[in-house]
Amino acid sequence: MKANPANKLPKRRGSIFVISAPSGTGKSTLITRLRVLVRGLAFSVSYTTRPPRAGEENGREYFFVSPAEFKRRMAQKEFIEWAQVHGHYYGTSWQQLQQAQEAGQDVLLDIDVQGYKKLRKRLPETVGIFLLPPSFPDLEKRLRHRHKDAPEAIAKRLEASRKEVAHWKEYDYLIVNDRRSMAAQSLRNVILAARLRRGCQERRVTEIYKTFSGG
Ligand code: ADP
Ligand code: 5GP
């Protein structure tokens, strides 16, 4: 039996990671840090009907589309999941996800609790990560200090957070975003460990195992 050079072994299967958190928890801040800490992770870019915020670019944070275009894409079944969040539509592209999976690429999706539930039903091996603030008053402070939303919008987001946090038990991993650097390291650890799951390495290890059969 010949040896298997490591670069000739089949690639491991790509994983799908979902990260959800109440608005203001610090998810965007954390994802920016993660981009530096973890290599080989693609980020799914959702479609949304919400208008771009200052500094956001079409095709980078989101694909910004009109409600009519969103509905057309919905009717054509382009989304693996979609949801209405804070009064706007958001949807995940099937095609982006499929392409990444076929290429054995890991993908991170920043989607809400409803989207996670729908995705997990269709793709049960999805890894769910829920990010929490240390407390409700901390969340309130972060939303106010961000200076991005009007007081009414902040009140709506805080109200929504009570319902969102109630779903924490549906996720595989829980990360409390207290100190930014600690939370970023925890997220990195989850991703690195999840890449080693048996299901992701089945093809690769089957090839290694074959070299152990005598003869
Ligand atoms: P999200 O993407 O979850 O809505 P942001 O990343 O925009 O949240 O963060 C909300 C606010 O909280 C920002 O002003 C950010 O600088 C701040 N923030 C993020 N992480 C922390 C943290 N660990 N401790 C304190 N403030 C934080
Ligand atoms: P924001 O408008 O602040 O960027 O995002 C608002 C919320 O929408 C966040 O909770 C985010 O995770 C969620 N979201 C973003 N894209 C999608 C998506 O494609 N599907 C679903 N279900 N939620 C999304």
PDB file of C-alpha atoms and ligand atoms in Angstrom:
ATOM      1  CA  MET A   1       0.000   0.000   0.000  1.00  0.00           C
ATOM      2  CA  LYS A   2       1.362   3.397  -1.060  1.00  0.00           C
ATOM      3  CA  ALA A   3       1.525   6.356   1.293  1.00  0.00           C
ATOM      4  CA  ASN A   4      -1.001   9.195   0.826  1.00  0.00           C
ATOM      5  CA  PRO A   5       0.720  12.548   0.551  1.00  0.00           C
ATOM      6  CA  ALA A   6      -1.397  14.983   2.624  1.00  0.00           C
ATOM      7  CA  ASN A   7      -2.040  17.200  -0.404  1.00  0.00           C
ATOM      8  CA  LYS A   8      -3.494  14.254  -2.373  1.00  0.00           C
ATOM      9  CA  LEU A   9      -6.130  13.426   0.246  1.00  0.00           C
ATOM     10  CA  PRO A  10      -9.726  14.504  -0.441  1.00  0.00           C
ATOM     11  CA  LYS A  11     -10.587  17.918   0.998  1.00  0.00           C
ATOM     12  CA  ARG A  12     -12.717  18.028   4.129  1.00  0.00           C
ATOM     13  CA  ARG A  13     -16.352  19.005   3.644  1.00  0.00           C
ATOM     14  CA  GLY A  14     -17.132  22.709   4.042  1.00  0.00           C
ATOM     15  CA  SER A  15     -19.158  23.739   7.119  1.00  0.00           C
ATOM     16  CA  ILE A  16     -21.980  26.224   7.420  1.00  0.00           C
ATOM     17  CA  PHE A  17     -21.840  28.480  10.471  1.00  0.00           C
ATOM     18  CA  VAL A  18     -24.678  30.731  11.562  1.00  0.00           C
ATOM     19  CA  ILE A  19     -24.144  33.515  14.048  1.00  0.00           C
ATOM     20  CA  SER A  20     -27.192  35.217  15.540  1.00  0.00           C
ATOM     21  CA  ALA A  21     -27.465  37.911  18.193  1.00  0.00           C
ATOM     22  CA  PRO A  22     -29.818  40.684  19.252  1.00  0.00           C
ATOM     23  CA  SER A  23     -29.032  43.915  17.414  1.00  0.00           C
ATOM     24  CA  GLY A  24     -26.366  45.899  19.309  1.00  0.00           C
ATOM     25  CA  THR A  25     -24.648  42.865  20.890  1.00  0.00           C
ATOM     26  CA  GLY A  26     -21.496  43.473  18.877  1.00  0.00           C
ATOM     27  CA  LYS A  27     -21.841  40.876  16.139  1.00  0.00           C
ATOM     28  CA  SER A  28     -20.515  43.095  13.319  1.00  0.00           C
ATOM     29  CA  THR A  29     -17.542  44.175  15.448  1.00  0.00           C
ATOM     30  CA  LEU A  30     -16.784  40.528  16.218  1.00  0.00           C
ATOM     31  CA  ILE A  31     -17.096  39.385  12.610  1.00  0.00           C
ATOM     32  CA  THR A  32     -14.638  42.088  11.529  1.00  0.00           C
ATOM     33  CA  ARG A  33     -12.118  40.700  14.046  1.00  0.00           C
ATOM     34  CA  LEU A  34     -12.828  37.137  12.954  1.00  0.00           C
ATOM     35  CA  ARG A  35     -11.882  37.943   9.359  1.00  0.00           C
ATOM     36  CA  VAL A  36      -8.327  38.536  10.590  1.00  0.00           C
ATOM     37  CA  LEU A  37      -8.230  35.563  12.975  1.00  0.00           C
ATOM     38  CA  VAL A  38      -9.543  32.754  10.759  1.00  0.00           C
ATOM     39  CA  ARG A  39      -8.418  31.916   7.248  1.00  0.00           C
ATOM     40  CA  GLY A  40     -10.496  30.193   4.611  1.00  0.00           C
ATOM     41  CA  LEU A  41     -13.869  31.432   5.806  1.00  0.00           C
ATOM     42  CA  ALA A  42     -16.319  32.872   3.286  1.00  0.00           C
ATOM     43  CA  PHE A  43     -19.050  35.293   4.309  1.00  0.00           C
ATOM     44  CA  SER A  44     -22.492  34.933   2.819  1.00  0.00           C
ATOM     45  CA  VAL A  45     -23.806  38.244   1.498  1.00  0.00           C
ATOM     46  CA  SER A  46     -27.585  38.433   1.981  1.00  0.00           C
ATOM     47  CA  TYR A  47     -30.162  40.323  -0.024  1.00  0.00           C
ATOM     48  CA  THR A  48     -32.118  43.005   1.807  1.00  0.00           C
ATOM     49  CA  THR A  49     -34.742  45.663   1.202  1.00  0.00           C
ATOM     50  CA  ARG A  50     -33.359  47.897   3.950  1.00  0.00           C
ATOM     51  CA  PRO A  51     -31.562  51.021   2.725  1.00  0.00           C
ATOM     52  CA  PRO A  52     -27.762  51.010   3.027  1.00  0.00           C
ATOM     53  CA  ARG A  53     -26.273  52.681   6.121  1.00  0.00           C
ATOM     54  CA  ALA A  54     -23.425  55.167   5.818  1.00  0.00           C
ATOM     55  CA  GLY A  55     -20.294  53.346   4.713  1.00  0.00           C
ATOM     56  CA  GLU A  56     -22.076  50.224   3.459  1.00  0.00           C
ATOM     57  CA  GLU A  57     -21.468  49.074  -0.117  1.00  0.00           C
ATOM     58  CA  ASN A  58     -23.733  47.114  -2.410  1.00  0.00           C
ATOM     59  CA  GLY A  59     -22.395  43.554  -2.712  1.00  0.00           C
ATOM     60  CA  ARG A  60     -20.152  43.859   0.352  1.00  0.00           C
ATOM     61  CA  GLU A  61     -22.412  44.074   3.442  1.00  0.00           C
ATOM     62  CA  TYR A  62     -25.568  43.214   1.494  1.00  0.00           C
ATOM     63  CA  PHE A  63     -27.106  43.243  -1.952  1.00  0.00           C
ATOM     64  CA  PHE A  64     -29.518  46.138  -1.534  1.00  0.00           C
ATOM     65  CA  VAL A  65     -32.648  45.563  -3.609  1.00  0.00           C
ATOM     66  CA  SER A  66     -36.134  47.042  -3.918  1.00  0.00           C
ATOM     67  CA  PRO A  67     -39.125  45.215  -2.356  1.00  0.00           C
ATOM     68  CA  ALA A  68     -40.285  44.334  -5.909  1.00  0.00           C
ATOM     69  CA  GLU A  69     -36.943  42.749  -6.771  1.00  0.00           C
ATOM     70  CA  PHE A  70     -36.842  40.891  -3.472  1.00  0.00           C
ATOM     71  CA  LYS A  71     -40.304  39.444  -4.170  1.00  0.00           C
ATOM     72  CA  ARG A  72     -39.281  38.432  -7.695  1.00  0.00           C
ATOM     73  CA  ARG A  73     -36.242  36.585  -6.325  1.00  0.00           C
ATOM     74  CA  MET A  74     -38.415  35.014  -3.643  1.00  0.00           C
ATOM     75  CA  ALA A  75     -40.903  33.779  -6.260  1.00  0.00           C
ATOM     76  CA  GLN A  76     -38.007  32.282  -8.244  1.00  0.00           C
ATOM     77  CA  LYS A  77     -36.955  30.385  -5.106  1.00  0.00           C
ATOM     78  CA  GLU A  78     -33.528  32.017  -5.043  1.00  0.00           C
ATOM     79  CA  PHE A  79     -33.448  32.101  -1.231  1.00  0.00           C
ATOM     80  CA  ILE A  80     -32.766  29.105   0.975  1.00  0.00           C
ATOM     81  CA  GLU A  81     -34.367  31.133   3.750  1.00  0.00           C
ATOM     82  CA  TRP A  82     -35.773  34.600   4.115  1.00  0.00           C
ATOM     83  CA  ALA A  83     -37.336  36.582   6.935  1.00  0.00           C
ATOM     84  CA  GLN A  84     -38.728  39.954   7.846  1.00  0.00           C
ATOM     85  CA  VAL A  85     -36.523  41.584  10.489  1.00  0.00           C
ATOM     86  CA  HIS A  86     -37.146  45.034  12.013  1.00  0.00           C
ATOM     87  CA  GLY A  87     -39.570  45.838   9.174  1.00  0.00           C
ATOM     88  CA  HIS A  88     -37.331  44.843   6.223  1.00  0.00           C
ATOM     89  CA  TYR A  89     -36.869  41.669   4.185  1.00  0.00           C
ATOM     90  CA  TYR A  90     -33.625  39.698   4.335  1.00  0.00           C
ATOM     91  CA  GLY A  91     -32.755  36.541   2.389  1.00  0.00           C
ATOM     92  CA  THR A  92     -29.869  34.102   1.924  1.00  0.00           C
ATOM     93  CA  SER A  93     -28.914  33.134  -1.616  1.00  0.00           C
ATOM     94  CA  TRP A  94     -29.109  29.400  -2.373  1.00  0.00           C
ATOM     95  CA  GLN A  95     -26.568  29.760  -5.146  1.00  0.00           C
ATOM     96  CA  GLN A  96     -23.867  31.365  -2.994  1.00  0.00           C
ATOM     97  CA  LEU A  97     -24.226  28.654  -0.385  1.00  0.00           C
ATOM     98  CA  GLN A  98     -24.218  25.807  -2.900  1.00  0.00           C
ATOM     99  CA  GLN A  99     -21.141  27.131  -4.680  1.00  0.00           C
ATOM    100  CA  ALA A 100     -19.255  27.398  -1.407  1.00  0.00           C
ATOM    101  CA  GLN A 101     -20.279  23.890  -0.337  1.00  0.00           C
ATOM    102  CA  GLU A 102     -19.214  22.396  -3.665  1.00  0.00           C
ATOM    103  CA  ALA A 103     -15.828  24.080  -3.324  1.00  0.00           C
ATOM    104  CA  GLY A 104     -15.411  22.613   0.198  1.00  0.00           C
ATOM    105  CA  GLN A 105     -15.428  26.152   1.582  1.00  0.00           C
ATOM    106  CA  ASP A 106     -16.632  27.093   5.086  1.00  0.00           C
ATOM    107  CA  VAL A 107     -19.257  29.818   5.105  1.00  0.00           C
ATOM    108  CA  LEU A 108     -20.397  32.127   7.890  1.00  0.00           C
ATOM    109  CA  LEU A 109     -23.927  33.500   7.805  1.00  0.00           C
ATOM    110  CA  ASP A 110     -25.028  36.429   9.915  1.00  0.00           C
ATOM    111  CA  ILE A 111     -28.774  35.774  10.083  1.00  0.00           C
ATOM    112  CA  ASP A 112     -31.549  36.095  12.621  1.00  0.00           C
ATOM    113  CA  VAL A 113     -33.204  33.433  14.770  1.00  0.00           C
ATOM    114  CA  GLN A 114     -36.031  32.741  12.284  1.00  0.00           C
ATOM    115  CA  GLY A 115     -33.546  32.307   9.425  1.00  0.00           C
ATOM    116  CA  TYR A 116     -31.391  29.960  11.501  1.00  0.00           C
ATOM    117  CA  LYS A 117     -34.371  27.738  12.299  1.00  0.00           C
ATOM    118  CA  LYS A 118     -35.356  27.479   8.627  1.00  0.00           C
ATOM    119  CA  LEU A 119     -31.806  26.788   7.502  1.00  0.00           C
ATOM    120  CA  ARG A 120     -31.192  24.183  10.177  1.00  0.00           C
ATOM    121  CA  LYS A 121     -34.329  22.317   9.058  1.00  0.00           C
ATOM    122  CA  ARG A 122     -33.037  22.155   5.494  1.00  0.00           C
ATOM    123  CA  LEU A 123     -29.366  21.657   6.339  1.00  0.00           C
ATOM    124  CA  PRO A 124     -29.263  19.977   9.782  1.00  0.00           C
ATOM    125  CA  GLU A 125     -25.454  19.917   9.960  1.00  0.00           C
ATOM    126  CA  THR A 126     -25.425  23.739  10.171  1.00  0.00           C
ATOM    127  CA  VAL A 127     -23.485  24.925  13.242  1.00  0.00           C
ATOM    128  CA  GLY A 128     -25.461  27.487  15.274  1.00  0.00           C
ATOM    129  CA  ILE A 129     -23.642  30.084  17.368  1.00  0.00           C
ATOM    130  CA  PHE A 130     -25.579  32.526  19.541  1.00  0.00           C
ATOM    131  CA  LEU A 131     -23.922  35.668  20.798  1.00  0.00           C
ATOM    132  CA  LEU A 132     -25.251  37.377  23.938  1.00  0.00           C
ATOM    133  CA  PRO A 133     -24.452  40.661  25.653  1.00  0.00           C
ATOM    134  CA  PRO A 134     -23.556  40.341  29.357  1.00  0.00           C
ATOM    135  CA  SER A 135     -27.001  41.734  30.286  1.00  0.00           C
ATOM    136  CA  PHE A 136     -30.029  43.620  28.980  1.00  0.00           C
ATOM    137  CA  PRO A 137     -28.771  46.987  30.383  1.00  0.00           C
ATOM    138  CA  ASP A 138     -25.442  46.420  28.589  1.00  0.00           C
ATOM    139  CA  LEU A 139     -27.312  45.880  25.325  1.00  0.00           C
ATOM    140  CA  GLU A 140     -29.266  49.073  25.865  1.00  0.00           C
ATOM    141  CA  LYS A 141     -26.024  50.995  26.498  1.00  0.00           C
ATOM    142  CA  ARG A 142     -24.364  49.584  23.361  1.00  0.00           C
ATOM    143  CA  LEU A 143     -27.333  50.479  21.178  1.00  0.00           C
ATOM    144  CA  ARG A 144     -27.419  54.033  22.538  1.00  0.00           C
ATOM    145  CA  HIS A 145     -23.657  54.579  22.293  1.00  0.00           C
ATOM    146  CA  ARG A 146     -23.570  53.322  18.694  1.00  0.00           C
ATOM    147  CA  HIS A 147     -25.471  56.468  17.658  1.00  0.00           C
ATOM    148  CA  LYS A 148     -26.818  54.774  14.554  1.00  0.00           C
ATOM    149  CA  ASP A 149     -30.506  54.387  15.333  1.00  0.00           C
ATOM    150  CA  ALA A 150     -33.254  56.795  16.360  1.00  0.00           C
ATOM    151  CA  PRO A 151     -34.669  56.337  19.915  1.00  0.00           C
ATOM    152  CA  GLU A 152     -37.819  54.647  18.523  1.00  0.00           C
ATOM    153  CA  ALA A 153     -35.707  52.203  16.511  1.00  0.00           C
ATOM    154  CA  ILE A 154     -33.627  51.447  19.614  1.00  0.00           C
ATOM    155  CA  ALA A 155     -36.797  50.773  21.608  1.00  0.00           C
ATOM    156  CA  LYS A 156     -37.993  48.374  18.876  1.00  0.00           C
ATOM    157  CA  ARG A 157     -34.671  46.536  18.795  1.00  0.00           C
ATOM    158  CA  LEU A 158     -34.646  46.188  22.577  1.00  0.00           C
ATOM    159  CA  GLU A 159     -38.178  44.818  22.570  1.00  0.00           C
ATOM    160  CA  ALA A 160     -37.219  42.350  19.822  1.00  0.00           C
ATOM    161  CA  SER A 161     -34.134  41.279  21.807  1.00  0.00           C
ATOM    162  CA  ARG A 162     -36.332  39.818  24.564  1.00  0.00           C
ATOM    163  CA  LYS A 163     -37.895  37.405  22.057  1.00  0.00           C
ATOM    164  CA  GLU A 164     -34.599  36.644  20.301  1.00  0.00           C
ATOM    165  CA  VAL A 165     -32.701  35.723  23.452  1.00  0.00           C
ATOM    166  CA  ALA A 166     -35.463  33.266  24.391  1.00  0.00           C
ATOM    167  CA  HIS A 167     -34.152  31.030  21.559  1.00  0.00           C
ATOM    168  CA  TRP A 168     -30.680  30.526  23.004  1.00  0.00           C
ATOM    169  CA  LYS A 169     -31.270  26.832  23.697  1.00  0.00           C
ATOM    170  CA  GLU A 170     -31.647  26.097  19.974  1.00  0.00           C
ATOM    171  CA  TYR A 171     -27.994  26.915  19.258  1.00  0.00           C
ATOM    172  CA  ASP A 172     -24.947  24.631  19.552  1.00  0.00           C
ATOM    173  CA  TYR A 173     -22.565  27.251  20.953  1.00  0.00           C
ATOM    174  CA  LEU A 174     -23.134  30.273  23.195  1.00  0.00           C
ATOM    175  CA  ILE A 175     -20.669  33.134  23.389  1.00  0.00           C
ATOM    176  CA  VAL A 176     -21.063  36.027  25.819  1.00  0.00           C
ATOM    177  CA  ASN A 177     -19.643  39.161  24.245  1.00  0.00           C
ATOM    178  CA  ASP A 178     -18.127  40.743  27.329  1.00  0.00           C
ATOM    179  CA  ARG A 179     -14.506  41.506  26.423  1.00  0.00           C
ATOM    180  CA  ARG A 180     -14.161  41.876  22.660  1.00  0.00           C
ATOM    181  CA  SER A 181     -10.863  40.009  22.343  1.00  0.00           C
ATOM    182  CA  MET A 182     -12.077  37.068  24.461  1.00  0.00           C
ATOM    183  CA  ALA A 183     -15.271  36.750  22.462  1.00  0.00           C
ATOM    184  CA  ALA A 184     -13.336  36.830  19.190  1.00  0.00           C
ATOM    185  CA  GLN A 185     -11.010  34.068  20.432  1.00  0.00           C
ATOM    186  CA  SER A 186     -14.001  31.972  21.538  1.00  0.00           C
ATOM    187  CA  LEU A 187     -15.597  32.330  18.126  1.00  0.00           C
ATOM    188  CA  ARG A 188     -12.336  31.347  16.460  1.00  0.00           C
ATOM    189  CA  ASN A 189     -12.073  28.269  18.710  1.00  0.00           C
ATOM    190  CA  VAL A 190     -15.605  27.161  17.839  1.00  0.00           C
ATOM    191  CA  ILE A 191     -14.870  27.405  14.133  1.00  0.00           C
ATOM    192  CA  LEU A 192     -11.552  25.591  14.340  1.00  0.00           C
ATOM    193  CA  ALA A 193     -13.042  22.779  16.449  1.00  0.00           C
ATOM    194  CA  ALA A 194     -16.107  22.416  14.218  1.00  0.00           C
ATOM    195  CA  ARG A 195     -13.840  21.922  11.213  1.00  0.00           C
ATOM    196  CA  LEU A 196     -12.522  18.753  12.871  1.00  0.00           C
ATOM    197  CA  ARG A 197     -15.956  17.105  13.269  1.00  0.00           C
ATOM    198  CA  ARG A 198     -16.122  13.568  11.940  1.00  0.00           C
ATOM    199  CA  GLY A 199     -18.729  14.469   9.326  1.00  0.00           C
ATOM    200  CA  CYS A 200     -16.373  17.020   7.770  1.00  0.00           C
ATOM    201  CA  GLN A 201     -13.431  14.645   7.627  1.00  0.00           C
ATOM    202  CA  GLU A 202     -15.172  11.422   6.611  1.00  0.00           C
ATOM    203  CA  ARG A 203     -13.824  11.254   3.024  1.00  0.00           C
ATOM    204  CA  ARG A 204     -10.340  12.270   4.049  1.00  0.00           C
ATOM    205  CA  VAL A 205     -10.023   9.791   6.894  1.00  0.00           C
ATOM    206  CA  THR A 206     -11.580   6.994   4.824  1.00  0.00           C
ATOM    207  CA  GLU A 207      -8.601   7.340   2.470  1.00  0.00           C
ATOM    208  CA  ILE A 208      -6.168   7.246   5.384  1.00  0.00           C
ATOM    209  CA  TYR A 209      -7.962   4.252   6.848  1.00  0.00           C
ATOM    210  CA  LYS A 210      -7.589   2.350   3.566  1.00  0.00           C
ATOM    211  CA  THR A 211      -3.813   2.496   3.974  1.00  0.00           C
ATOM    212  CA  PHE A 212      -4.201   0.495   7.200  1.00  0.00           C
ATOM    213  CA  SER A 213      -5.871  -2.512   5.558  1.00  0.00           C
ATOM    214  CA  GLY A 214      -3.110  -5.102   5.251  1.00  0.00           C
ATOM    215  CA  GLY A 215      -1.995  -6.703   1.989  1.00  0.00           C
TER     216      GLY A 215
HETATM  217  P1  ADP B   1     -24.380  44.423  16.087  1.00  0.00           P
HETATM  218  O1  ADP B   1     -23.669  44.150  14.795  1.00  0.00           O
HETATM  219  O2  ADP B   1     -24.546  43.190  16.922  1.00  0.00           O
HETATM  220  O3  ADP B   1     -25.674  45.165  15.918  1.00  0.00           O
HETATM  221  P2  ADP B   1     -22.172  46.299  16.642  1.00  0.00           P
HETATM  222  O4  ADP B   1     -20.995  45.483  16.258  1.00  0.00           O
HETATM  223  O5  ADP B   1     -22.596  47.416  15.750  1.00  0.00           O
HETATM  224  O6  ADP B   1     -23.450  45.371  16.994  1.00  0.00           O
HETATM  225  O7  ADP B   1     -21.854  46.869  18.119  1.00  0.00           O
HETATM  226  C1  ADP B   1     -22.778  47.689  18.808  1.00  0.00           C
HETATM  227  C2  ADP B   1     -21.996  48.730  19.647  1.00  0.00           C
HETATM  228  O8  ADP B   1     -21.376  48.057  20.750  1.00  0.00           O
HETATM  229  C3  ADP B   1     -20.882  49.410  18.871  1.00  0.00           C
HETATM  230  O9  ADP B   1     -20.808  50.761  19.265  1.00  0.00           O
HETATM  231  C4  ADP B   1     -19.622  48.631  19.301  1.00  0.00           C
HETATM  232  O10 ADP B   1     -18.461  49.434  19.244  1.00  0.00           O
HETATM  233  C5  ADP B   1     -19.955  48.248  20.738  1.00  0.00           C
HETATM  234  N1  ADP B   1     -19.368  46.958  21.163  1.00  0.00           N
HETATM  235  C6  ADP B   1     -19.122  45.842  20.411  1.00  0.00           C
HETATM  236  N2  ADP B   1     -18.604  44.858  21.168  1.00  0.00           N
HETATM  237  C7  ADP B   1     -18.517  45.341  22.428  1.00  0.00           C
HETATM  238  C8  ADP B   1     -18.047  44.794  23.670  1.00  0.00           C
HETATM  239  N3  ADP B   1     -17.583  43.553  23.762  1.00  0.00           N
HETATM  240  N4  ADP B   1     -18.097  45.590  24.768  1.00  0.00           N
HETATM  241  C9  ADP B   1     -18.576  46.845  24.695  1.00  0.00           C
HETATM  242  N5  ADP B   1     -19.038  47.428  23.556  1.00  0.00           N
HETATM  243  C10 ADP B   1     -19.009  46.686  22.442  1.00  0.00           C
HETATM  244  P1  5GP B   2     -28.930  44.697   9.993  1.00  0.00           P
HETATM  245  O1  5GP B   2     -29.997  45.387   9.206  1.00  0.00           O
HETATM  246  O2  5GP B   2     -28.679  45.349  11.335  1.00  0.00           O
HETATM  247  O3  5GP B   2     -27.672  44.484   9.178  1.00  0.00           O
HETATM  248  O4  5GP B   2     -29.467  43.227  10.317  1.00  0.00           O
HETATM  249  C1  5GP B   2     -30.649  43.051  11.007  1.00  0.00           C
HETATM  250  C2  5GP B   2     -30.865  41.593  11.304  1.00  0.00           C
HETATM  251  O5  5GP B   2     -31.107  40.856  10.101  1.00  0.00           O
HETATM  252  C3  5GP B   2     -29.675  40.896  11.969  1.00  0.00           C
HETATM  253  O6  5GP B   2     -30.198  40.125  13.052  1.00  0.00           O
HETATM  254  C4  5GP B   2     -29.134  39.975  10.911  1.00  0.00           C
HETATM  255  O7  5GP B   2     -28.558  38.810  11.461  1.00  0.00           O
HETATM  256  C5  5GP B   2     -30.410  39.649  10.143  1.00  0.00           C
HETATM  257  N1  5GP B   2     -30.118  39.173   8.783  1.00  0.00           N
HETATM  258  C6  5GP B   2     -29.198  39.631   7.905  1.00  0.00           C
HETATM  259  N2  5GP B   2     -29.242  38.939   6.752  1.00  0.00           N
HETATM  260  C7  5GP B   2     -30.200  37.994   6.905  1.00  0.00           C
HETATM  261  C8  5GP B   2     -30.704  36.942   6.062  1.00  0.00           C
HETATM  262  O8  5GP B   2     -30.290  36.720   4.932  1.00  0.00           O
HETATM  263  N3  5GP B   2     -31.712  36.181   6.589  1.00  0.00           N
HETATM  264  C9  5GP B   2     -32.219  36.378   7.834  1.00  0.00           C
HETATM  265  N4  5GP B   2     -33.190  35.555   8.250  1.00  0.00           N
HETATM  266  N5  5GP B   2     -31.772  37.355   8.639  1.00  0.00           N
HETATM  267  C10 5GP B   2     -30.767  38.145   8.197  1.00  0.00           C
END
